[in-house]
Short mmCIF file of N, CA and C in Angstrom, two decimals:
data_model
loop_
_atom_site.label_atom_id
_atom_site.label_comp_id
_atom_site.label_asym_id
_atom_site.label_seq_id
_atom_site.Cartn_x
_atom_site.Cartn_y
_atom_site.Cartn_z
N MET A 292 89.54 117.72 80.31
CA MET A 292 89.76 116.90 81.60
C MET A 292 90.06 117.53 82.33
N PRO A 293 89.86 117.23 83.94
CA PRO A 293 91.06 118.04 84.66
C PRO A 293 92.25 117.40 85.19
N ARG A 294 93.17 117.20 85.97
CA ARG A 294 94.35 116.69 86.07
C ARG A 294 93.86 116.56 87.62
N TYR A 295 93.90 115.71 88.22
CA TYR A 295 94.15 115.43 90.82
C TYR A 295 95.35 114.67 90.99
N LEU A 296 95.97 115.42 91.32
CA LEU A 296 97.72 115.39 92.40
C LEU A 296 96.26 114.21 93.67
N THR A 297 96.73 113.00 93.70
CA THR A 297 96.53 112.33 94.77
C THR A 297 97.63 111.91 95.86
N MET A 298 97.96 112.55 97.05
CA MET A 298 99.02 112.41 97.96
C MET A 298 98.57 111.11 98.74
N VAL A 299 99.02 110.33 98.47
CA VAL A 299 98.74 108.77 99.81
C VAL A 299 99.79 108.79 100.40
N ARG A 300 99.33 109.46 102.70
CA ARG A 300 99.78 109.70 103.23
C ARG A 300 99.26 108.47 104.04
N ILE A 301 100.55 107.93 104.52
CA ILE A 301 100.88 107.39 105.58
C ILE A 301 101.66 106.87 107.11
N ASP A 302 100.99 105.92 108.09
CA ASP A 302 101.10 105.93 108.69
C ASP A 302 102.97 106.12 108.91
N GLU A 303 104.36 105.58 108.89
CA GLU A 303 105.13 104.85 108.93
C GLU A 303 106.21 104.41 110.47
N THR A 304 105.01 105.08 111.51
CA THR A 304 104.84 103.71 112.84
C THR A 304 103.96 103.04 112.84
N THR A 305 103.24 102.62 112.00
CA THR A 305 102.31 101.42 112.24
C THR A 305 102.31 100.74 110.28
N ALA A 306 103.27 101.24 109.40
CA ALA A 306 103.81 100.48 108.43
C ALA A 306 104.41 99.46 108.29
N PRO A 307 103.58 98.18 108.08
CA PRO A 307 105.05 97.07 107.30
C PRO A 307 106.83 97.61 107.55
N ALA A 308 106.91 96.99 108.48
CA ALA A 308 108.65 97.11 108.82
C ALA A 308 108.68 96.74 107.55
N GLU A 309 108.41 96.00 106.95
CA GLU A 309 109.19 94.37 105.93
C GLU A 309 108.81 95.59 104.52
N GLY A 310 107.96 96.72 104.09
CA GLY A 310 106.79 97.17 102.79
C GLY A 310 106.37 95.67 103.11
N PRO A 311 105.51 96.46 102.28
CA PRO A 311 104.01 96.03 101.48
C PRO A 311 104.15 95.02 100.69
N SER A 312 103.41 94.05 100.71
CA SER A 312 103.73 91.97 100.46
C SER A 312 104.05 92.53 99.14
N GLU A 313 103.70 90.68 98.83
CA GLU A 313 103.90 90.65 97.80
C GLU A 313 102.40 90.89 97.31
N GLY A 314 100.97 89.94 97.79
CA GLY A 314 100.09 89.94 97.13
C GLY A 314 99.79 91.93 97.02
N LEU A 315 99.14 92.74 97.98
CA LEU A 315 100.17 94.23 98.10
C LEU A 315 100.07 94.58 96.09
N MET A 316 101.87 94.36 96.04
CA MET A 316 102.08 94.41 95.15
C MET A 316 101.61 93.88 93.76
N GLN A 317 101.31 92.51 93.40
CA GLN A 317 100.31 92.35 92.25
C GLN A 317 99.04 93.15 92.17
N ARG A 318 98.52 93.32 93.79
CA ARG A 318 97.31 94.25 93.14
C ARG A 318 97.33 95.01 92.41
N MET A 319 98.36 96.55 93.57
CA MET A 319 98.62 97.66 92.85
C MET A 319 99.08 97.26 91.68
N GLY A 320 99.97 96.32 91.45
CA GLY A 320 100.30 96.39 89.55
C GLY A 320 98.53 96.54 88.93
N ALA A 321 98.07 95.14 89.36
CA ALA A 321 96.63 95.00 88.30
C ALA A 321 95.97 96.65 87.64
N LEU A 322 96.08 97.38 89.42
CA LEU A 322 95.19 98.45 89.53
C LEU A 322 96.32 99.55 88.17
N ILE A 323 97.47 99.39 88.12
CA ILE A 323 97.82 100.39 87.56
C ILE A 323 97.71 100.47 86.60
N GLU A 324 97.88 99.17 86.07
CA GLU A 324 97.89 98.76 84.59
C GLU A 324 96.50 98.83 83.42
N GLU A 325 95.77 98.68 84.60
CA GLU A 325 93.91 98.97 84.77
C GLU A 325 93.61 100.01 84.54
N MET A 326 94.46 101.41 84.73
CA MET A 326 93.93 103.08 85.06
C MET A 326 94.99 103.07 83.88
N THR A 327 96.29 103.24 83.72
CA THR A 327 96.67 103.11 82.36
C THR A 327 96.52 103.24 80.69
N LYS A 328 96.24 101.37 80.87
CA LYS A 328 94.46 101.10 79.58
C LYS A 328 93.64 102.18 79.79
N ALA A 329 92.69 102.51 80.61
CA ALA A 329 92.06 103.66 80.98
C ALA A 329 92.51 105.12 80.24
N GLY A 330 93.81 104.92 80.81
CA GLY A 330 93.76 106.89 80.29
C GLY A 330 93.85 107.69 81.30
N VAL A 331 93.87 106.82 82.89
CA VAL A 331 93.23 108.00 83.28
C VAL A 331 94.54 108.67 84.39
N LEU A 332 95.66 107.26 84.39
CA LEU A 332 97.14 107.61 85.50
C LEU A 332 98.14 108.22 84.26
N LEU A 333 98.20 109.60 84.62
CA LEU A 333 99.73 110.16 83.90
C LEU A 333 101.08 109.75 84.12
N ASP A 334 100.50 109.24 86.60
CA ASP A 334 102.04 108.91 86.29
C ASP A 334 101.76 108.65 87.64
N THR A 335 103.41 107.47 89.26
CA THR A 335 102.75 107.01 90.71
C THR A 335 103.90 107.03 90.49
N ALA A 336 104.36 106.90 91.97
CA ALA A 336 105.40 106.36 92.43
C ALA A 336 105.38 106.78 93.56
N GLY A 337 105.76 105.08 94.26
CA GLY A 337 106.27 105.59 95.75
C GLY A 337 107.74 106.03 96.15
N LEU A 338 107.49 106.54 97.44
CA LEU A 338 108.72 107.78 97.22
C LEU A 338 109.38 107.22 99.11
N THR A 339 110.94 107.38 99.24
CA THR A 339 111.72 106.89 100.12
C THR A 339 111.49 107.78 101.49
N PRO A 340 110.72 106.70 102.74
CA PRO A 340 110.71 106.93 103.70
C PRO A 340 111.17 108.20 103.98
N THR A 341 111.03 109.59 104.76
CA THR A 341 110.86 110.54 104.78
C THR A 341 112.73 110.38 105.58
N ALA A 342 113.61 109.24 107.19
CA ALA A 342 114.01 108.49 107.71
C ALA A 342 115.80 109.48 106.39
N GLN A 343 115.00 108.85 105.18
CA GLN A 343 116.30 109.42 103.77
C GLN A 343 115.60 110.86 103.25
N GLY A 344 114.92 111.11 103.57
CA GLY A 344 114.36 112.78 103.33
C GLY A 344 115.26 114.32 103.74
N LYS A 345 114.78 115.36 103.35
CA LYS A 345 114.84 116.58 103.93
C LYS A 345 114.20 116.93 103.68
N ARG A 346 114.32 118.28 104.92
CA ARG A 346 113.22 119.39 105.26
C ARG A 346 113.77 120.64 104.48
N VAL A 347 113.16 121.31 103.81
CA VAL A 347 113.67 122.47 103.69
C VAL A 347 112.91 123.71 103.61
N ARG A 348 113.27 124.41 104.55
CA ARG A 348 111.86 125.79 105.26
C ARG A 348 113.03 126.68 105.34
N TYR A 349 111.99 127.83 104.04
CA TYR A 349 111.51 128.94 104.52
C TYR A 349 110.88 130.28 105.23
N GLU A 350 111.79 130.60 105.81
CA GLU A 350 110.51 131.23 106.70
C GLU A 350 111.53 133.17 107.87
N LYS A 351 111.01 134.27 107.50
CA LYS A 351 111.80 135.17 107.96
C LYS A 351 112.53 135.60 107.04
N GLY A 352 113.16 134.57 105.69
CA GLY A 352 114.36 135.35 105.19
C GLY A 352 115.17 134.70 105.57
N GLU A 353 115.41 133.62 105.57
CA GLU A 353 116.56 132.63 106.12
C GLU A 353 115.83 131.38 105.40
N ILE A 354 116.65 130.44 105.16
CA ILE A 354 116.28 128.59 104.56
C ILE A 354 117.08 128.15 106.21
N THR A 355 116.68 126.37 106.55
CA THR A 355 116.82 125.96 106.96
C THR A 355 116.28 124.18 106.64
N VAL A 356 117.63 123.76 106.63
CA VAL A 356 117.10 122.03 105.75
C VAL A 356 117.66 121.53 107.32
N THR A 357 116.88 120.85 106.54
CA THR A 357 115.87 119.59 107.77
C THR A 357 116.16 118.17 107.95
N ASP A 358 117.84 117.60 108.57
CA ASP A 358 117.00 115.89 107.92
C ASP A 358 116.11 114.99 108.73
N GLY A 359 116.05 114.22 107.93
CA GLY A 359 115.18 113.16 108.18
C GLY A 359 115.56 112.20 109.42
N PRO A 360 114.70 111.60 109.94
CA PRO A 360 113.25 110.88 110.09
C PRO A 360 111.91 112.61 110.44
N PHE A 361 110.85 112.82 110.52
CA PHE A 361 110.47 114.04 110.85
C PHE A 361 109.42 113.73 111.94
N THR A 362 109.81 113.62 113.07
CA THR A 362 109.43 113.13 114.66
C THR A 362 108.58 113.21 114.23
N GLU A 363 107.99 114.95 114.47
CA GLU A 363 106.44 115.14 115.45
C GLU A 363 105.25 114.98 113.65
N SER A 364 106.04 114.62 112.12
CA SER A 364 104.12 114.09 111.65
C SER A 364 104.50 112.32 111.76
N LYS A 365 102.91 112.71 112.28
CA LYS A 365 102.40 111.67 112.56
C LYS A 365 102.40 110.49 111.01
N GLU A 366 101.71 111.26 109.66
CA GLU A 366 101.25 111.37 108.39
C GLU A 366 102.04 111.31 107.72
N VAL A 367 102.49 110.93 106.44
CA VAL A 367 103.98 111.70 105.53
C VAL A 367 103.60 111.13 104.25
N VAL A 368 104.13 111.77 103.20
CA VAL A 368 103.68 111.15 101.85
C VAL A 368 104.60 110.24 102.22
N GLY A 369 103.90 109.38 101.39
CA GLY A 369 104.49 107.78 100.70
C GLY A 369 104.13 107.94 99.55
N GLY A 370 103.31 108.37 98.66
CA GLY A 370 103.90 108.33 96.89
C GLY A 370 102.69 108.90 96.85
N TYR A 371 102.28 108.63 95.41
CA TYR A 371 101.36 110.12 94.58
C TYR A 371 101.19 109.39 93.50
N ALA A 372 100.12 110.23 93.06
CA ALA A 372 98.98 109.59 91.50
C ALA A 372 99.16 110.49 90.73
N ILE A 373 99.29 110.70 89.69
CA ILE A 373 98.53 111.88 89.12
C ILE A 373 97.13 111.25 87.79
N LEU A 374 95.95 111.94 87.99
CA LEU A 374 95.04 111.68 87.53
C LEU A 374 94.83 112.05 86.90
N GLN A 375 93.64 112.16 85.62
CA GLN A 375 93.03 112.93 84.58
C GLN A 375 91.85 111.53 84.46
N THR A 376 91.50 112.43 84.64
CA THR A 376 89.86 111.89 84.80
C THR A 376 88.00 112.97 83.99
N LYS A 377 87.73 112.52 84.16
CA LYS A 377 86.71 113.81 83.20
C LYS A 377 85.72 114.51 84.76
N ASP A 378 85.95 114.21 85.91
CA ASP A 378 85.17 114.80 86.58
C ASP A 378 86.23 114.42 88.13
N GLU A 379 85.86 115.44 88.85
CA GLU A 379 86.86 114.72 90.73
C GLU A 379 86.28 113.45 91.01
N ALA A 380 84.15 113.34 90.90
CA ALA A 380 83.72 111.73 91.17
C ALA A 380 84.87 110.48 90.36
N GLU A 381 84.80 110.61 89.37
CA GLU A 381 85.61 109.89 88.79
C GLU A 381 86.93 109.22 89.36
N CYS A 382 87.59 110.73 89.63
CA CYS A 382 88.38 110.18 90.34
C CYS A 382 88.83 110.04 91.15
N LEU A 383 87.84 110.86 92.44
CA LEU A 383 87.21 109.78 93.49
C LEU A 383 87.32 107.84 93.44
N GLU A 384 86.49 107.83 92.62
CA GLU A 384 86.34 106.09 92.04
C GLU A 384 87.14 106.32 92.25
N TRP A 385 87.98 106.43 91.51
CA TRP A 385 89.40 105.05 91.17
C TRP A 385 90.52 105.13 92.82
N THR A 386 90.66 106.72 93.13
CA THR A 386 90.81 107.02 94.16
C THR A 386 90.76 105.68 95.71
N LYS A 387 89.01 105.81 95.86
CA LYS A 387 89.60 104.76 95.99
C LYS A 387 89.12 103.12 96.34
N ARG A 388 89.45 102.88 95.16
CA ARG A 388 90.02 101.34 94.51
C ARG A 388 91.16 101.27 94.92
N PHE A 389 91.75 102.01 94.25
CA PHE A 389 93.61 102.10 94.78
C PHE A 389 93.21 101.82 96.32
N LEU A 390 92.93 102.18 97.13
CA LEU A 390 92.83 102.11 98.20
C LEU A 390 92.17 100.57 99.19
N ARG A 391 91.73 100.31 98.30
CA ARG A 391 91.05 98.99 98.70
C ARG A 391 92.00 97.97 99.05
N VAL A 392 93.23 97.97 97.61
CA VAL A 392 93.81 97.24 97.40
C VAL A 392 94.76 96.78 98.37
N HIS A 393 94.46 97.53 99.67
CA HIS A 393 95.98 97.53 100.57
C HIS A 393 95.07 96.23 101.57
N GLU A 394 96.31 95.41 102.40
CA GLU A 394 95.13 94.09 104.04
C GLU A 394 94.60 95.63 104.27
N GLU A 395 94.29 95.04 105.69
CA GLU A 395 92.94 95.67 107.09
C GLU A 395 94.20 96.75 107.12
N HIS A 396 95.68 95.66 107.46
CA HIS A 396 96.26 96.45 109.02
C HIS A 396 96.87 97.46 108.59
N TRP A 397 96.89 97.88 107.38
CA TRP A 397 97.32 99.07 106.73
C TRP A 397 96.55 99.99 107.61
N THR A 398 96.95 101.83 107.52
CA THR A 398 96.22 102.36 107.43
C THR A 398 96.21 104.24 106.53
N VAL A 399 96.32 104.31 105.58
CA VAL A 399 96.22 104.74 104.33
C VAL A 399 95.13 105.98 103.75
N THR A 400 95.90 107.32 103.81
CA THR A 400 95.28 108.20 103.43
C THR A 400 95.31 109.25 102.33
N SER A 401 94.40 108.99 101.27
CA SER A 401 94.84 109.91 99.88
C SER A 401 94.04 111.89 99.92
N GLU A 402 94.51 111.82 100.16
CA GLU A 402 94.48 113.65 99.24
C GLU A 402 94.57 113.72 98.00
N VAL A 403 93.27 114.71 98.25
CA VAL A 403 92.86 114.12 96.69
C VAL A 403 93.05 116.47 95.75
N ARG A 404 93.30 116.74 95.09
CA ARG A 404 93.48 118.10 94.60
C ARG A 404 93.81 118.10 93.62
N GLN A 405 92.41 118.83 92.97
CA GLN A 405 93.12 119.19 91.61
C GLN A 405 94.02 120.20 91.42
N ILE A 406 94.60 120.32 90.68
CA ILE A 406 95.66 120.37 89.76
C ILE A 406 95.26 121.45 88.64
N MET A 407 96.47 122.99 88.89
CA MET A 407 95.37 124.35 88.77
C MET A 407 95.41 124.36 87.55
N GLU A 408 95.64 125.30 85.74
CA GLU A 408 95.80 124.11 84.98
C GLU A 408 95.83 126.39 84.56
N GLY A 409 96.73 126.37 83.29
CA GLY A 409 96.61 127.57 83.15
C GLY A 409 97.14 129.01 84.56
#
């Protein structure tokens, strides 16, 4: 069965400063439990804000390291999940369910990419 990486992109400038609400965390926890029991969720995690991150770039033989936050980025990866589903359509259905647990004031995009095997 194919595996997919879903990168959850958020706009840090409009995300609630206090982070996800208790209700959102409960709904997300219930969905994660359901996905785990269904055998489709292999791994998932949220990421710290970009202010705590670094970017490492290789260009023309040189490496540079830039401290966050990354002001030139509007959307950033706020978390990820690795799913193993029978096909892309099933992965997209689980991804849509994940996005729907968020309140309306969130702007969340999930980029879904199949993991290359072998």
